[in-house]
Amino acid sequence: MSGSKVSYRDRIYIVKDIIMKLSEYGELNQTALISFCGLNLKKHKSIFDDMESKNLISRIEKLVGKRAVKVYKLTVEGTEFCNSVLEPYEKMFPRKRLTKDWQ
């Protein structure tokens, strides 16, 4: 095994991170949201599509000059989902931190 440590984040925590960033900023363009959440668009696009199809977030395209920019916003349902499901889940099962005990 090489010396690098790759941390894995469960899907539920990725969803929560997306919701929390949108809650904090109101709306974010796709690039900013991906960056703030530490995600990769190619790898995690399905999560955004899934959240949008479940009406947790909404996506609109805004014209900025000649470019169409995708902007994400949190929906009321997304806020309710975070408060009723994600927050209690994280209290019950907190995120694991990497420790040196398992090396």
Backbone as JSON, one array per atom type, in Angstrom:
{
  "sequence": "MSGSKVSYRDRIYIVKDIIMKLSEYGELNQTALISFCGLNLKKHKSIFDDMESKNLISRIEKLVGKRAVKVYKLTVEGTEFCNSVLEPYEKMFPRKRLTKDWQ",
  "N": [[0.84, -1.17, 0.0], [0.56, 2.2, -0.84], [1.85, 5.28, 0.58], [-0.13, 7.19, 0.64], [-3.24, 8.51, 1.83], [-6.55, 7.99, 1.21], [-9.51, 9.53, 1.7], [-12.81, 8.42, 2.14], [-16.03, 9.45, 1.42], [-19.25, 8.94, 2.46], [-22.22, 8.69, 0.48], [-24.49, 9.9, 1.62], [-23.4, 11.88, 3.24], [-22.22, 13.49, 1.34], [-24.5, 14.46, 0.06], [-25.57, 15.9, 2.2], [-23.53, 17.83, 2.55], [-23.75, 19.26, 0.14], [-26.35, 20.32, 0.41], [-25.96, 21.88, 2.72], [-24.06, 23.78, 1.86], [-25.52, 25.11, -0.13], [-27.52, 26.12, 1.46], [-26.07, 27.86, 3.04], [-25.03, 29.74, 1.16], [-27.18, 30.43, -0.46], [-27.55, 30.46, -3.38], [-25.55, 28.84, -5.84], [-23.18, 28.71, -8.5], [-22.51, 25.94, -10.68], [-19.75, 25.25, -10.82], [-18.63, 26.54, -8.56], [-20.07, 25.29, -6.48], [-19.35, 22.58, -6.76], [-16.62, 22.82, -6.24], [-16.56, 23.96, -3.59], [-17.66, 21.86, -2.17], [-15.82, 19.91, -2.51], [-15.87, 18.05, -4.62], [-16.02, 16.03, -7.66], [-17.06, 16.74, -10.83], [-17.57, 14.93, -12.97], [-17.55, 12.48, -11.67], [-19.47, 12.79, -9.63], [-21.83, 13.78, -10.7], [-24.18, 12.32, -10.97], [-25.26, 12.34, -8.42], [-26.09, 14.99, -8.11], [-28.02, 15.07, -10.15], [-29.82, 13.17, -9.17], [-30.61, 14.37, -6.75], [-31.85, 16.6, -7.78], [-33.97, 15.46, -9.24], [-35.46, 14.48, -7.16], [-36.39, 16.75, -6.09], [-34.88, 18.13, -4.15], [-32.98, 19.99, -4.64], [-32.78, 22.74, -6.95], [-32.13, 23.48, -10.37], [-31.15, 26.03, -12.48], [-30.58, 27.7, -15.59], [-28.59, 30.4, -16.26], [-27.94, 33.18, -18.31], [-24.82, 34.45, -18.82], [-23.3, 36.89, -20.2], [-22.44, 35.51, -23.18], [-22.53, 32.98, -22.36], [-24.08, 30.09, -20.94], [-24.8, 29.52, -17.66], [-24.96, 27.12, -15.14], [-26.94, 27.21, -12.3], [-27.45, 26.39, -8.96], [-29.98, 25.95, -6.48], [-31.28, 25.62, -3.18], [-34.18, 23.82, -2.32], [-37.38, 24.13, -0.63], [-38.19, 21.6, 0.16], [-35.71, 20.35, 0.23], [-34.47, 21.64, 2.38], [-36.18, 20.83, 4.46], [-35.76, 18.05, 4.33], [-33.08, 17.9, 5.07], [-33.21, 18.87, 7.73], [-34.99, 17.03, 8.94], [-34.05, 14.46, 8.36], [-31.21, 14.22, 7.59], [-29.69, 15.7, 9.55], [-30.45, 14.42, 12.06], [-29.44, 11.86, 11.39], [-26.67, 12.3, 11.16], [-26.09, 13.01, 13.77], [-26.6, 10.62, 15.07], [-24.89, 8.85, 13.74], [-21.97, 9.9, 13.54], [-19.57, 11.46, 11.33], [-16.69, 9.64, 10.4], [-13.42, 10.15, 11.48], [-10.13, 10.2, 10.18], [-7.77, 8.2, 11.75], [-4.6, 7.42, 13.26], [-4.49, 4.98, 14.35], [-5.18, 2.67, 12.93], [-3.2, 2.04, 11.12]],
  "CA": [[0.0, 0.0, 0.0], [1.36, 3.42, -0.88], [1.73, 6.1, 1.78], [-1.23, 8.16, 0.59], [-4.51, 8.11, 2.44], [-7.7, 8.51, 0.49], [-10.69, 9.45, 2.56], [-14.02, 8.12, 1.42], [-17.19, 10.11, 2.02], [-20.5, 8.29, 2.1], [-23.14, 9.47, -0.36], [-25.39, 10.71, 2.45], [-22.66, 13.05, 3.69], [-22.07, 14.36, 0.16], [-25.8, 15.12, -0.09], [-25.68, 16.9, 3.27], [-22.6, 18.91, 2.25], [-24.35, 20.06, -0.94], [-27.47, 21.06, 0.99], [-25.44, 22.88, 3.66], [-23.43, 24.87, 1.11], [-26.58, 25.89, -0.76], [-28.2, 26.82, 2.55], [-25.17, 28.93, 3.47], [-24.82, 30.76, 0.14], [-28.42, 30.76, -1.17], [-27.41, 29.82, -4.69], [-24.17, 28.75, -6.3], [-23.03, 28.11, -9.82], [-22.06, 24.55, -10.62], [-18.32, 25.18, -10.55], [-18.39, 26.91, -7.16], [-20.64, 24.27, -5.61], [-18.48, 21.4, -6.87], [-15.37, 23.16, -5.57], [-16.78, 24.12, -2.16], [-17.98, 20.55, -1.58], [-14.7, 19.0, -2.74], [-16.35, 16.97, -5.48], [-15.59, 15.95, -9.04], [-18.31, 16.77, -11.58], [-17.76, 13.7, -13.73], [-17.78, 11.39, -10.73], [-20.59, 13.03, -8.72], [-22.98, 14.39, -11.38], [-25.39, 11.53, -10.71], [-25.82, 12.77, -7.14], [-26.82, 16.23, -8.39], [-29.21, 14.71, -10.93], [-30.73, 12.47, -8.27], [-31.17, 15.36, -5.82], [-32.76, 17.46, -8.55], [-35.17, 14.69, -9.57], [-36.23, 14.33, -5.92], [-36.77, 18.11, -5.71], [-34.13, 18.63, -3.0], [-32.33, 21.18, -5.17], [-33.25, 23.1, -8.29], [-31.07, 23.98, -11.25], [-31.59, 26.91, -13.56], [-29.47, 28.18, -16.42], [-28.57, 31.85, -16.42], [-27.02, 33.66, -19.33], [-23.81, 35.4, -18.38], [-22.72, 37.21, -21.49], [-22.91, 34.54, -24.17], [-22.44, 31.64, -21.76], [-25.14, 29.62, -20.05], [-24.2, 29.05, -16.41], [-25.9, 26.36, -14.31], [-26.99, 27.7, -10.92], [-28.23, 25.51, -8.09], [-30.61, 26.52, -5.29], [-31.91, 24.67, -2.27], [-35.64, 23.93, -2.29], [-37.99, 23.97, 0.69], [-38.12, 20.17, 0.45], [-34.32, 20.06, 0.57], [-34.26, 22.12, 3.75], [-36.93, 19.94, 5.36], [-35.07, 16.77, 4.32], [-31.86, 18.06, 5.87], [-33.58, 19.01, 9.14], [-35.69, 15.87, 9.5], [-33.37, 13.19, 8.1], [-29.75, 14.26, 7.58], [-29.16, 16.15, 10.84], [-30.52, 13.33, 13.04], [-28.56, 10.78, 10.96], [-25.28, 12.61, 11.5], [-25.97, 12.95, 15.23], [-26.58, 9.22, 15.46], [-23.71, 8.24, 13.11], [-21.07, 10.99, 13.14], [-18.55, 11.13, 10.32], [-15.47, 9.08, 10.96], [-12.18, 10.89, 11.22], [-8.99, 9.3, 10.0], [-6.86, 8.14, 12.88], [-3.39, 6.66, 12.96], [-4.56, 3.7, 15.05], [-5.4, 1.52, 12.06], [-2.12, 1.9, 10.15]],
  "C": [[0.88, 1.23, 0.0], [1.08, 4.25, 0.38], [0.56, 7.06, 1.77], [-2.49, 7.6, 1.21], [-5.62, 8.78, 1.67], [-8.89, 8.38, 1.41], [-11.91, 9.25, 1.68], [-15.17, 8.78, 2.16], [-18.44, 9.41, 1.53], [-21.4, 9.25, 1.33], [-24.03, 10.39, 0.48], [-24.69, 11.97, 2.96], [-22.39, 14.01, 2.54], [-23.36, 15.14, -0.05], [-25.94, 16.22, 0.96], [-24.75, 18.08, 3.0], [-23.15, 19.83, 1.17], [-25.47, 20.92, -0.38], [-26.96, 22.17, 1.91], [-24.79, 24.05, 2.94], [-24.49, 25.74, 0.44], [-27.37, 26.68, 0.29], [-27.37, 28.03, 2.99], [-25.1, 30.07, 2.46], [-26.09, 31.16, -0.61], [-28.47, 30.1, -2.53], [-25.95, 29.85, -5.08], [-24.15, 28.22, -7.72], [-22.38, 26.74, -9.65], [-20.59, 24.43, -10.24], [-18.01, 25.49, -9.09], [-18.89, 25.83, -6.21], [-19.78, 23.01, -5.59], [-17.19, 21.64, -6.08], [-15.54, 23.24, -4.06], [-17.03, 22.79, -1.47], [-16.86, 19.53, -1.77], [-15.07, 17.8, -3.58], [-15.73, 17.04, -6.86], [-16.86, 15.83, -9.88], [-18.57, 15.46, -12.31], [-18.18, 12.55, -12.81], [-19.08, 11.55, -9.94], [-21.82, 13.64, -9.37], [-24.27, 13.63, -11.1], [-26.05, 11.92, -9.39], [-26.63, 14.04, -7.34], [-28.11, 15.94, -9.15], [-30.26, 14.05, -10.05], [-31.39, 13.46, -7.3], [-32.16, 16.28, -6.53], [-34.06, 16.72, -8.87], [-36.06, 14.47, -8.35], [-36.64, 15.68, -5.34], [-36.11, 18.59, -4.42], [-33.38, 19.9, -3.37], [-32.95, 21.5, -6.52], [-32.08, 23.68, -9.07], [-31.71, 24.86, -12.31], [-30.35, 27.32, -14.36], [-29.63, 29.67, -16.61], [-27.58, 32.2, -17.52], [-26.1, 34.71, -18.72], [-23.0, 35.74, -19.62], [-23.3, 36.27, -22.52], [-22.93, 33.12, -23.62], [-23.66, 31.33, -20.91], [-24.47, 29.0, -18.83], [-25.27, 28.33, -15.59], [-25.79, 26.85, -12.87], [-27.92, 26.8, -10.12], [-28.75, 26.3, -6.89], [-31.19, 25.39, -4.47], [-33.42, 24.89, -2.29], [-36.13, 23.81, -0.84], [-37.92, 22.5, 1.11], [-36.71, 19.75, 0.85], [-33.98, 20.48, 1.99], [-34.94, 21.2, 4.75], [-36.25, 18.57, 5.46], [-33.81, 16.82, 5.19], [-32.2, 18.09, 7.36], [-34.18, 17.74, 9.73], [-34.94, 14.55, 9.33], [-31.85, 13.29, 8.28], [-29.14, 14.68, 8.92], [-29.26, 15.04, 11.89], [-29.6, 12.15, 12.69], [-27.12, 11.06, 11.38], [-25.08, 12.65, 13.01], [-25.84, 11.5, 15.69], [-25.31, 8.52, 14.95], [-22.76, 9.33, 12.63], [-20.04, 10.52, 12.11], [-17.31, 10.62, 11.02], [-14.29, 9.95, 10.56], [-11.07, 9.87, 11.04], [-8.11, 9.35, 11.24], [-5.66, 7.3, 12.49], [-3.41, 5.28, 13.61], [-4.61, 2.51, 14.11], [-4.27, 1.28, 11.07], [-1.47, 0.54, 10.22]]
}
